[in-house]
Coordinates of C-alpha atoms in Angstrom, one line a residue:
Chain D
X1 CA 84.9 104.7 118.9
X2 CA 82.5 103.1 116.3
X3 CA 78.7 104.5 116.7
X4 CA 77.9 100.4 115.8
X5 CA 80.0 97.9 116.0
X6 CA 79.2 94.3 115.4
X7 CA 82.3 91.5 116.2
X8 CA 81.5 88.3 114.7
X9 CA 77.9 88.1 115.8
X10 CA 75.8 85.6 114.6
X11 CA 72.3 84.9 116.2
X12 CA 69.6 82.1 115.6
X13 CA 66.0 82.7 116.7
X14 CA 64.6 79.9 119.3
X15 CA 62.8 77.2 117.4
X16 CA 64.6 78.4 113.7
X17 CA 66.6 75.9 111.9
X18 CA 68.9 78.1 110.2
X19 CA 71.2 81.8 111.5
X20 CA 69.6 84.7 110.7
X21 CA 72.4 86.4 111.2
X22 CA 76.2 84.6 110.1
X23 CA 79.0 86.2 111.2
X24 CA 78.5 90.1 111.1
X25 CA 81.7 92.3 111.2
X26 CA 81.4 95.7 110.2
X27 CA 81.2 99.0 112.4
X28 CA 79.2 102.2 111.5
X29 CA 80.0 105.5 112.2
X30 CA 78.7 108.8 113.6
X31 CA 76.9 111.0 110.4
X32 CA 76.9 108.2 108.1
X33 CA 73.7 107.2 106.2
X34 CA 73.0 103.5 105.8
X35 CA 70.9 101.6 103.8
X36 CA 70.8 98.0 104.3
X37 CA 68.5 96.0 101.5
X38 CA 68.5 92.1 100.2
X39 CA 66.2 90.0 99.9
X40 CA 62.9 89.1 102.1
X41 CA 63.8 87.2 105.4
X42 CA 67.8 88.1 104.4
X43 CA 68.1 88.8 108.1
X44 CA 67.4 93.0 107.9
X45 CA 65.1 93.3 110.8
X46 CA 66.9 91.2 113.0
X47 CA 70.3 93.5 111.8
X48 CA 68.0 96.0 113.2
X49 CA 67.0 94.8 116.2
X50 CA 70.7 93.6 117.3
X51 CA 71.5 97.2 117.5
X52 CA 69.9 98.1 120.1
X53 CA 69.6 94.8 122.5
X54 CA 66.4 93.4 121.0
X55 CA 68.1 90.9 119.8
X56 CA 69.0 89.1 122.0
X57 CA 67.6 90.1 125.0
X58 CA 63.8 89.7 123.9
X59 CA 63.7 88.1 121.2
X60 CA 65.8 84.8 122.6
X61 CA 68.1 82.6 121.0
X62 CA 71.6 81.3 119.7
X63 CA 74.3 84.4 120.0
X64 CA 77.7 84.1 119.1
X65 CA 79.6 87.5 118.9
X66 CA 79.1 90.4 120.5
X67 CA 77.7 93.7 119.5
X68 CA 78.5 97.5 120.9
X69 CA 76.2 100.0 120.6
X70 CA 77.8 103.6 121.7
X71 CA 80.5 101.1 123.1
X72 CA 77.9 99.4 125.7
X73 CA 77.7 95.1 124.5
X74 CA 74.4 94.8 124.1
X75 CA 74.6 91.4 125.8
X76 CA 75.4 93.0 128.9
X77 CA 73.7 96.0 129.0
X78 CA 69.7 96.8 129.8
X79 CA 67.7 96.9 126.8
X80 CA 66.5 100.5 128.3
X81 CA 70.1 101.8 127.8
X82 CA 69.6 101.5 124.1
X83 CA 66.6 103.2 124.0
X84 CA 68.6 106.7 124.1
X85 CA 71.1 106.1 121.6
X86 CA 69.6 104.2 119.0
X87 CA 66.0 104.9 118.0
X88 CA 64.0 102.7 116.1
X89 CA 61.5 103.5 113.9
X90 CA 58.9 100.5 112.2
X91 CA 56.9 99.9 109.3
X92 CA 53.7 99.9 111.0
X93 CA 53.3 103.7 113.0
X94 CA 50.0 101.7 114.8
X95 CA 52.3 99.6 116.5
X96 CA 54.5 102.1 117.9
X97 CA 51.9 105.0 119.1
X98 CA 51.2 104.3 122.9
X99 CA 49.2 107.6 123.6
X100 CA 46.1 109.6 122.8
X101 CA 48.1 112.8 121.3
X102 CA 51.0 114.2 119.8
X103 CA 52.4 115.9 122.3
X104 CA 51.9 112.9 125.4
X105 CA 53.4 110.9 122.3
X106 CA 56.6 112.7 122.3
X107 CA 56.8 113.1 125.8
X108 CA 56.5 109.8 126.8
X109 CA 59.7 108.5 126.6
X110 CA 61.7 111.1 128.1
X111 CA 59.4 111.4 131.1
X112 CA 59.7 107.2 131.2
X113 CA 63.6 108.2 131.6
X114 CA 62.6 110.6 134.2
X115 CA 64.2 113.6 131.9
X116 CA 63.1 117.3 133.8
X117 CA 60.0 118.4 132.4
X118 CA 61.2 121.5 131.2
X119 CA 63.7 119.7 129.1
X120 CA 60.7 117.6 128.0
X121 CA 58.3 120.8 127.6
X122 CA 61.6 122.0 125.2
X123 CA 62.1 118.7 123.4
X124 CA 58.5 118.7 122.0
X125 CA 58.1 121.9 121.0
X126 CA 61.3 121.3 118.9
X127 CA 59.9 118.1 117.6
X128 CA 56.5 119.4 116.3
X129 CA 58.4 122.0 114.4
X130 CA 60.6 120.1 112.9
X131 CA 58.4 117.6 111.7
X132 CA 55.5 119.7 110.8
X133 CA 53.1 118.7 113.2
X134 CA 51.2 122.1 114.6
X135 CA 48.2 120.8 112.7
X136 CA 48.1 117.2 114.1
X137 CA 48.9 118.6 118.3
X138 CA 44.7 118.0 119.2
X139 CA 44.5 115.2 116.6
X140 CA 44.0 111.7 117.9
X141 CA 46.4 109.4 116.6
X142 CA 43.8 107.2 115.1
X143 CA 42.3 110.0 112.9
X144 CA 45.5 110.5 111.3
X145 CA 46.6 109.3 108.2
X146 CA 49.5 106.3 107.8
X147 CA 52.2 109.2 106.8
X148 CA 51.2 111.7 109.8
X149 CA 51.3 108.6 112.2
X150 CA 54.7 108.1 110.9
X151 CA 55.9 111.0 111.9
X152 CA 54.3 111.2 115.3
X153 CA 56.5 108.2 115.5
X154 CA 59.3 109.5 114.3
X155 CA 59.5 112.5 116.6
X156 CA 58.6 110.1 119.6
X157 CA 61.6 108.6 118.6
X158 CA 64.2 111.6 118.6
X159 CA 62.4 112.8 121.7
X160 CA 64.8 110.4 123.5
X161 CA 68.0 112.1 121.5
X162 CA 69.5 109.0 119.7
X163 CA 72.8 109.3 118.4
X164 CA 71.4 107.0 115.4
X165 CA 68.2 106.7 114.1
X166 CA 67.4 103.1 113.0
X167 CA 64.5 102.8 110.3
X168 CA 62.8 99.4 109.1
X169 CA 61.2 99.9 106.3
X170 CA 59.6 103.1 107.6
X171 CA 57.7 103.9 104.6
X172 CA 56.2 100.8 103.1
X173 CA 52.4 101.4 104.1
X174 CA 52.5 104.8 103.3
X175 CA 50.9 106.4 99.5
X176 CA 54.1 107.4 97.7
X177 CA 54.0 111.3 98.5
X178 CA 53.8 110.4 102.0
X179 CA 56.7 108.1 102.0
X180 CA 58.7 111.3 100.3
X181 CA 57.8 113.7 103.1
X182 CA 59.1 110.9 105.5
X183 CA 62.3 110.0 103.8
X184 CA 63.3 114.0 103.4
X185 CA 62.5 114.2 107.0
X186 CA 65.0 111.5 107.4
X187 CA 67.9 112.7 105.0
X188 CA 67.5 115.9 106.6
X189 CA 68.2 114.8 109.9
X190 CA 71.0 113.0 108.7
X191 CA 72.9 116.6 107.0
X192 CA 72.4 117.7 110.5
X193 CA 74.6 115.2 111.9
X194 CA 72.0 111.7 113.0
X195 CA 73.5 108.9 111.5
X196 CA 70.8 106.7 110.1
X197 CA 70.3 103.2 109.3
X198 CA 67.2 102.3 106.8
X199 CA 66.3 99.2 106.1
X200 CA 64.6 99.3 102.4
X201 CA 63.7 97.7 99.3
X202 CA 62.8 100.7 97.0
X203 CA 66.3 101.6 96.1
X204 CA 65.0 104.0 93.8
X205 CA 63.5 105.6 96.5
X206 CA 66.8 106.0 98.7
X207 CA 69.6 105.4 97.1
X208 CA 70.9 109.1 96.4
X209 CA 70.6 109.8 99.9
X210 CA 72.8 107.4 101.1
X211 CA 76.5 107.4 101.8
X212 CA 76.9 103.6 102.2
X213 CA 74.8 100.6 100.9
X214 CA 75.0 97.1 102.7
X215 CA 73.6 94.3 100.9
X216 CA 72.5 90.8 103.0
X217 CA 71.5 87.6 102.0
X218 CA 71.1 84.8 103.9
X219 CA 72.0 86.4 106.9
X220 CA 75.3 87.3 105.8
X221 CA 77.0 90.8 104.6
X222 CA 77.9 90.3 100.7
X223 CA 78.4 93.5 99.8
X224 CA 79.2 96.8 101.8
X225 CA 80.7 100.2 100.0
X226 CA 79.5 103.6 98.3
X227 CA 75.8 103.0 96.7
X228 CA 77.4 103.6 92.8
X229 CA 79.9 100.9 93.1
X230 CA 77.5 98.8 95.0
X231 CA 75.0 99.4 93.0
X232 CA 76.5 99.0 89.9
X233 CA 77.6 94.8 90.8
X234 CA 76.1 92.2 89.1
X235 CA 75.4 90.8 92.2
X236 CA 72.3 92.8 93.0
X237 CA 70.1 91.4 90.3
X238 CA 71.5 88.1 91.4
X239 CA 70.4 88.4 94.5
X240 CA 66.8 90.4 93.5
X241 CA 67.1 93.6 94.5
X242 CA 65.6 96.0 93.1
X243 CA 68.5 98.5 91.4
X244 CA 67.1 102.0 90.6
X245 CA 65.3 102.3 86.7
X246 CA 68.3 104.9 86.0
X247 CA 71.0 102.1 87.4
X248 CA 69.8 99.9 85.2
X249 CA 69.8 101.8 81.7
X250 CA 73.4 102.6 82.8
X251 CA 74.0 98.3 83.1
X252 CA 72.6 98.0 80.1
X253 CA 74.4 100.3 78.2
X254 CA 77.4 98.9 79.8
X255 CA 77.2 95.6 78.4
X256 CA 76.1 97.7 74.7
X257 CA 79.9 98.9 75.3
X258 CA 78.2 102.3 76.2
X259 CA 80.2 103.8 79.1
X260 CA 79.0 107.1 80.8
X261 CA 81.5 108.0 83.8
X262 CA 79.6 107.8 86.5
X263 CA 76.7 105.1 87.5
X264 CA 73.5 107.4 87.7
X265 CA 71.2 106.6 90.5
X266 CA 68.5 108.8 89.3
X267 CA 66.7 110.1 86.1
X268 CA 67.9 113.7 86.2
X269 CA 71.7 112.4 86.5
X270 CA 70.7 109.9 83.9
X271 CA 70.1 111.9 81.9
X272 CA 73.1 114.7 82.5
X273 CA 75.3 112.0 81.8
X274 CA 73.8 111.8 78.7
X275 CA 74.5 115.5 77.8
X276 CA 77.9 115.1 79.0
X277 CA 78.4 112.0 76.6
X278 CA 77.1 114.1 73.5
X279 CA 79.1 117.2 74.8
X280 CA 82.3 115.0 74.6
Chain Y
X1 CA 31.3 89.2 88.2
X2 CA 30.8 91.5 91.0
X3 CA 29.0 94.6 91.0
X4 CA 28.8 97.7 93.3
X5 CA 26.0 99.8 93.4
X6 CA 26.2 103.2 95.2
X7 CA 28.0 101.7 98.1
X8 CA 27.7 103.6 101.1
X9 CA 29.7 102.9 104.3
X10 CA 30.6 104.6 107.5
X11 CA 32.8 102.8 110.3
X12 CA 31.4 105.1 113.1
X13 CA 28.9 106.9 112.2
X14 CA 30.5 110.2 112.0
X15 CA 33.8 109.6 109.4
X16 CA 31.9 108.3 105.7
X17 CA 35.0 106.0 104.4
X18 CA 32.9 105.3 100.9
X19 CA 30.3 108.0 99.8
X20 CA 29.1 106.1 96.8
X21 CA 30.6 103.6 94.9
X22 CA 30.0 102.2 91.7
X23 CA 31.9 100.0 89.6
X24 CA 31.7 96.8 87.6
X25 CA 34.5 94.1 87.3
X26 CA 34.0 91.7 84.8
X27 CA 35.5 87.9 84.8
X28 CA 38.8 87.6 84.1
X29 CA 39.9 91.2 84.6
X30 CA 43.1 92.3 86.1
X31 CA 42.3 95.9 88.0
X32 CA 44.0 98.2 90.4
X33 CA 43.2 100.0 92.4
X34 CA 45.0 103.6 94.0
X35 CA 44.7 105.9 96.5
X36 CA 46.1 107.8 99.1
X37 CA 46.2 106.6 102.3
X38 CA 42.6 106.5 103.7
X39 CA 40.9 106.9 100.3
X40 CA 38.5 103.7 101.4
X41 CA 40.5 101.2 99.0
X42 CA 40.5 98.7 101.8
X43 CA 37.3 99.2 102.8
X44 CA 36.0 98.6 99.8
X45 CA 37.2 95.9 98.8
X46 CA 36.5 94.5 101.8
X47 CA 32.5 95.0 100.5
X48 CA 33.4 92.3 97.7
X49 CA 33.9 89.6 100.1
X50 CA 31.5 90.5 102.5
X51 CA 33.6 91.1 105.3
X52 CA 31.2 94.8 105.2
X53 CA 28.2 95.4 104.3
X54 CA 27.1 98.5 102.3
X55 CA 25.1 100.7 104.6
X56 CA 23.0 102.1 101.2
X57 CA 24.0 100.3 98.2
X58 CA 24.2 97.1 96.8
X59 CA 26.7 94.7 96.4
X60 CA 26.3 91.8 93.7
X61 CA 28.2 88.8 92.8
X62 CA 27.4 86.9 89.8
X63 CA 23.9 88.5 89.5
X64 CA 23.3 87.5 93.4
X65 CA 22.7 90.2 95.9
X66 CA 25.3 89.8 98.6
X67 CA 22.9 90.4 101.2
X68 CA 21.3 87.5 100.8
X69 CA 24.4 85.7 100.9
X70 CA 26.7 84.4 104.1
X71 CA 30.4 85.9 104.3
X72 CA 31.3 81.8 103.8
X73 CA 29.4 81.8 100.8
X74 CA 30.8 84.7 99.0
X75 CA 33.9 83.6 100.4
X76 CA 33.9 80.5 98.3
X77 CA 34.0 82.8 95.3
X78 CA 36.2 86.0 96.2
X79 CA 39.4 84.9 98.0
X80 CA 40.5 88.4 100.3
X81 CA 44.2 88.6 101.0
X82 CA 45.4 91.0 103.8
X83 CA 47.3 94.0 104.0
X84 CA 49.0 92.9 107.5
X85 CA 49.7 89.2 107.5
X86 CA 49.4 88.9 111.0
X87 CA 45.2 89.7 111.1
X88 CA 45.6 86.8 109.3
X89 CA 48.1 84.1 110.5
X90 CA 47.4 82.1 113.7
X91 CA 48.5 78.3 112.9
X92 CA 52.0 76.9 114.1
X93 CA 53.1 76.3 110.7
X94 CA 52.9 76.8 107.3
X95 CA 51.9 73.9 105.9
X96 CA 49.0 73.9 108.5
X97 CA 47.9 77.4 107.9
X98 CA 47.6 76.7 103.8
X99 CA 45.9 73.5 104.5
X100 CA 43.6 74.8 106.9
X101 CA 41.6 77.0 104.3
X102 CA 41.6 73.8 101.4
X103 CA 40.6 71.5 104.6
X104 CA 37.2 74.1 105.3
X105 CA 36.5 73.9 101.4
X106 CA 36.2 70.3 101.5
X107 CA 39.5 69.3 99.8
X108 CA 40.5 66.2 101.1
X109 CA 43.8 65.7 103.0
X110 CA 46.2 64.3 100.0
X111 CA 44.2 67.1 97.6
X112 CA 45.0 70.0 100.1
X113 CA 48.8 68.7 100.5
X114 CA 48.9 68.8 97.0
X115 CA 47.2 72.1 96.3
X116 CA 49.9 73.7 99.5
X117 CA 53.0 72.2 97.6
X118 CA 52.3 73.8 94.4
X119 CA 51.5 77.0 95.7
X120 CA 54.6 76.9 98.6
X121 CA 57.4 76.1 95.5
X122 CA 55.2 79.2 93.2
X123 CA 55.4 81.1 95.8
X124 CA 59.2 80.8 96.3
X125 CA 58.2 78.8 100.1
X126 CA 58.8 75.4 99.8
X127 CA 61.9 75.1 102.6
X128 CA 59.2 76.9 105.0
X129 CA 56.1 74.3 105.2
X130 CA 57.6 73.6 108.9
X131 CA 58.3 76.6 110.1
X132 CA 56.0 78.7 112.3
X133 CA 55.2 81.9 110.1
X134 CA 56.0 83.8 113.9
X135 CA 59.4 83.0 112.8
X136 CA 59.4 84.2 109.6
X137 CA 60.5 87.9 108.4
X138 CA 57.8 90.2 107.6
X139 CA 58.0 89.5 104.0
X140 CA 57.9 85.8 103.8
X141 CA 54.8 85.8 106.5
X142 CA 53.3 87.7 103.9
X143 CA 54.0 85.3 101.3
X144 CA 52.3 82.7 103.6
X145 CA 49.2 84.9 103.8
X146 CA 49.0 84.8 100.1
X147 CA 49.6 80.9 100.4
X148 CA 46.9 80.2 102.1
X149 CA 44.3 82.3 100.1
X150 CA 46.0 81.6 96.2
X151 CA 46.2 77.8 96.9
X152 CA 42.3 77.9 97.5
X153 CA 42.3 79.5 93.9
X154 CA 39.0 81.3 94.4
X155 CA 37.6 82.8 91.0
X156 CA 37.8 86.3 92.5
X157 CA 40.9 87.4 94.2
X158 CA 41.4 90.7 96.1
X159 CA 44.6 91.3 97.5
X160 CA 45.5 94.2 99.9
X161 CA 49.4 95.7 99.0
X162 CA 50.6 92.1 98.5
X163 CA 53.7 94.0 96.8
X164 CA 54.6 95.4 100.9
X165 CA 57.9 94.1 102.3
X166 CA 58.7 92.0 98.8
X167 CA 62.1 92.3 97.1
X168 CA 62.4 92.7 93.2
X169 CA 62.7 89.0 92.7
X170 CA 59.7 88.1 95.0
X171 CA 57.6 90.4 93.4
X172 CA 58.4 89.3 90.2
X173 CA 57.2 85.5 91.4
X174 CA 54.2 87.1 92.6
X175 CA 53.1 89.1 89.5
X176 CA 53.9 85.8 87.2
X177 CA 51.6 83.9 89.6
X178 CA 48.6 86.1 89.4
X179 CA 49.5 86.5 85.3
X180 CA 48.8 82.4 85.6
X181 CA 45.2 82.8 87.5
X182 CA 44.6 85.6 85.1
X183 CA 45.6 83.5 82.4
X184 CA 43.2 80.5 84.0
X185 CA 40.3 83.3 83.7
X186 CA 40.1 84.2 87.4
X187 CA 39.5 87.9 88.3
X188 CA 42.7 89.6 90.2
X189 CA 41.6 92.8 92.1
X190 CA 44.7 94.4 93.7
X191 CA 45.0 97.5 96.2
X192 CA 48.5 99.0 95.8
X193 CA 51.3 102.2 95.9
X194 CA 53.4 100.6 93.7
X195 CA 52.5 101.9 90.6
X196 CA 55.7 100.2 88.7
X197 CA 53.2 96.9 89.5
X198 CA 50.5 98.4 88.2
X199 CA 51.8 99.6 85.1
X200 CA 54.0 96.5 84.0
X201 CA 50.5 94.4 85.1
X202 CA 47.4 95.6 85.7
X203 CA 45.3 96.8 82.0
X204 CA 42.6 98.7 83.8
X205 CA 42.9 101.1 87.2
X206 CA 40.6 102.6 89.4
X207 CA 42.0 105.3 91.0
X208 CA 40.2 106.8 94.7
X209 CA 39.8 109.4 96.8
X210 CA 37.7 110.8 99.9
X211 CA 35.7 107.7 99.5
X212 CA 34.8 108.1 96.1
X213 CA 35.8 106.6 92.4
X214 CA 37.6 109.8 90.8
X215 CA 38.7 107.6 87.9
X216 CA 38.5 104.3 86.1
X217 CA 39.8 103.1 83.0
X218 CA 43.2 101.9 80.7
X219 CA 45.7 102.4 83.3
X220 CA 48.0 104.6 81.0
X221 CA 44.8 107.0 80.7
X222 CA 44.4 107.3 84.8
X223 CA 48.1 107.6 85.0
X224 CA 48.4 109.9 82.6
X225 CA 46.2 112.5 84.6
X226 CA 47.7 115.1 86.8
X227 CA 44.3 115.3 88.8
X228 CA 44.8 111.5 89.6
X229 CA 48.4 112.2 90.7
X230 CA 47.8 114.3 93.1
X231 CA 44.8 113.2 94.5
X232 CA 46.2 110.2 94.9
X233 CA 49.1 111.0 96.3
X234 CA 51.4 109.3 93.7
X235 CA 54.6 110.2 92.7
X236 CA 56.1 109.6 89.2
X237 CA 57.6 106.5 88.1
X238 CA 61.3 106.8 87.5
X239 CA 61.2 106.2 84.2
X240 CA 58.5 108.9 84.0
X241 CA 61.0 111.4 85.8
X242 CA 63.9 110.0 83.8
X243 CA 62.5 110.4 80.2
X244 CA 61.3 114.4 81.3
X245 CA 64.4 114.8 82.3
X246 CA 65.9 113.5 78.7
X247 CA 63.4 115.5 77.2
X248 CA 64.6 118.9 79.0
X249 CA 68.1 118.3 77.4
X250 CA 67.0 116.7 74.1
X251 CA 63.5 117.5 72.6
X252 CA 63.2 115.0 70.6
X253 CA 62.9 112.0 72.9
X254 CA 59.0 110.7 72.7
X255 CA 56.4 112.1 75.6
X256 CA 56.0 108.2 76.3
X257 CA 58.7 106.4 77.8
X258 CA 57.4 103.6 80.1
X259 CA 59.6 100.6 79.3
X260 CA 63.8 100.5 80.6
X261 CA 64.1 99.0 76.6
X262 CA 62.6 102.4 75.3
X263 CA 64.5 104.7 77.5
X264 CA 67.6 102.2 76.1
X265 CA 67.1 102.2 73.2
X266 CA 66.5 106.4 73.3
X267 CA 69.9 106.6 74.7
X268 CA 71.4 104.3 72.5
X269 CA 70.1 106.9 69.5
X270 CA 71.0 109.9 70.8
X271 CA 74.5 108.4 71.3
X272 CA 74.8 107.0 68.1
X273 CA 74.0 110.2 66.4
X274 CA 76.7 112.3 68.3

């Protein structure tokens, strides 16, 4: 059984005039890593929010389809059923912190799904390790800074063990060493088995640490495979997203009749290609 | 211009966000400004449209001193653009929340539908004028927060992370808009992470920390200091990473590499020569 599936869903926001979501097919699977990018208001967020039951239980409007989240239809399931397989995570940490410390933070969705509290007492300790937070437990959320909110918020989230962690654009507020302590966080959870679903724009950023790239616009899936070959389409400037720097030497060489192998997502393997060119 | 003066300011008391600032901006500059998260870029720029006061300090706009002046008045002149859209947004629709700000200014009603058209179709909006910006995605509502302030075209413009949430293509419309103010002799002041922006468009940067200005000059001189980077919490370009990276394998590829033509062009060499 598929982690995600979505079966022909399309969904229209009360009071929109067009779908922001047309037709979605696809399933994802336990481990994988997922980045979905396209560009602004290509129907990302509300991908998101269809995973687990936001769409269309509170945000209302037109559904056609049906999606399955850990097999439940999230038509026909409580929104609060989601809450412990798919975690979401937002751009705005602010908007998600509900408590006055790190470790009420973490505990306050398991106790909301009435999980024993030495289970709970376990979970947190777990969570502040793994994300590095010893220094923040007597902190108050609003002395911390955007990056050490996010990841009171991100540990707040895995408190509830999701089988998939889903990310919108988790680190656009954040200063750019920040934003890399947060998405190695999130690749590492991923090697140890949470599949993950980011939504970003910074493909430079994410790129390598993804095992599948999906790319909307206009509320439709138009490309969906392995980031190189995705990457690597015309179709991405066409659109406007943003292909990594390294990508883009690699396309320009291309049409120079320069061909290196492989499509480099990143300086370093830029430039080993290179070497291997020379070597050849 | 505007001039700061030693600005001091402290939200509560207890946390000092700037510990004196000074810093002149002449007409018709283009200036970022970095810093890691809670450096006090925000909060002061939010000093050059009076939204804050300086606590010790002085704040002065075109050779006025602020304090004498009403946040309306210097509003007329510096145009503040939000990081988060929605401390800004609270009209039904688009077309209404652009025309709202022309309509205080004392545009008329066929000036102000004008002035919204122009800067909706620049600004990559024109299907949107009449949707609510509730049902808008993050990235086009803050496209609409722009709107609303670049249509008003004050002389001075300070925008807060305008590059959040914006795909290549978007921010590509947005840097060729501000390049047209610039070009019109309007000052653009921008707050930013994205130091790809900064470098493809901003001459001069200030970078911050702790409250304080650490550095301020040719951008390529700021960004070319490791104190800066790390303060600042900024990490390399990838065209910085990818030309070091060249350079471990093949010494002779220049210490400069900024543009994707260089790098290219670099490539195309060392090829050539194999």
């Amino acid at each position: 059984m598929a982690l995600v599936e979505f079966a022909d869903f399309s969904f229209k926001y009360l009071g929109a005039d067009s779908l922001a979501l047309k037709r979605i097919t696809l399933t994802i699977d336990e481990g994988e890593y997922v980045v979905i990018t396209g560009p602004s208001g290509c129907g990302k967020t509300t991908f998101c929010r269809a995973i687990n039951a936001l769409v269309p239980q509170f945000h209302r409007g037109y559904v056609a389809g049906n999606v399955y989240t850990d097999g439940k239809n999230t038509r026909e399931n409580e929104v609060a059923t989601f809450a412990s397989v798919a975690g979401l995570v937002f751009q705005n940490p602010e908007n998600q912190l509900v408590t006055l410390d790190v470790e009420k933070e973490i505990a306050f969705g398991p106790e909301n799904l009435g999980v024993a509290p030495n289970e709970i007492r376990r979970r947190v300790e777990e969570l502040i390790e793994l994300l590095d937070l010893e220094e923040l437990r007597e902190k108050h959320p609003h002395e911390m800074s955007g990056g050490e909110q996010q990841r009171v918020a991100i540990a707040a989230t895995l408190a509830l063990k999701p089988k998939v962690l889903v990310a919108d654009e988790p680190t656009s507020n954040l200063d750019p060493q920040s934003a890399e302590t947060i998405l190695k966080i999130i690749a590492h959870l991923n090697k140890k088995g949470m599949a993950v679903i980011l939504v970003e724009h910074r493909l430079d950023l994410v790129a390598k640490d993804a095992s599948r790239i999906i790319l909307m616009n206009k509320g439709r899936i138009v490309a969906d495979g392995n980031p190189r070959e995705i990457l690597a389409m015309d179709l991405c400037e066409e659109i406007g997203v943003g292909v990594p720097k390294a990508t883009q030497v690699y396309k320009r060489l291309r049409t120079r009749g320069v061909e290196l192998g492989t499509v480099p997502l990143t300086g370093v393997e830029l430039a080993e290609l290179v070497q291997e060119a020379t070597s050849r | 211009m505007i001039i700061l003066e030693d600005v001091h300011y402290s939200y509560d008391g207890v946390y000092t966000a700037l510990r004196g600032i000074s810093i002149q901006i002449d007409d018709g500059e283009r200036l970022a400004v970095i810093g890691a998260n809670g450096a006090g870029k925000t909060t002061m720029i939010k000093h050059m449209n009076g939204l804050l006061r300086p606590q010790k300090g002085r704040v002065i706009l075109d050779g006025h001193d602020t304090k004498f002046m009403s946040v309306a008045e210097i509003a007329r002149e510096v145009g503040l653009v939000f990081q988060n859209p929605d401390h800004q947004l609270f009209l039904d629709s688009v077309k209404k929340e652009v025309e709202f700000g022309l309509r205080n200014l004392g545009f008329t009603e066929s000036e102000a539908e004008q002035k919204r058209q122009k800067t909706l179709t620049d600004l990559g909006l024109e299907g949107f004028a009449e949707r609510s910006p509730f049902t808008l995605s993050g990235g086009e509502r803050k496209r609409v927060a722009l709107a609303s302030v670049l249509s008003t075209e004050p002389r001075f413009l300070a925008l807060d992370e305008p590059t959040i949430g914006q795909d290549a293509h978007q921010k590509s419309l947005l840097a060729q808009m501000l390049a047209e103010m610039n070009k019109l002799g309007r000052t653009v002041v921008v707050v930013t992470h994205d130091i790809e922006f900064v470098i493809e468009n901003f001459p001069r940067t200030v970078a911050m920390a702790d409250g304080q200005i650490i550095a301020d000059g040719s951008t390529s001189m700021v960004l070319s200091n490791d104190e800066v980077i790390e303060r600042c919490a900024l990490a390399l370009p990838q065209m910085t990473l990818a030309a070091r990276a060249m350079r471990n394998v093949f010494p002779e590829v220049g210490q400069r590499l900024t543009l994707l033509s260089e790098l290219e062009e670099t490539i195309m060499g060392i090829l050539g020569g194999a």
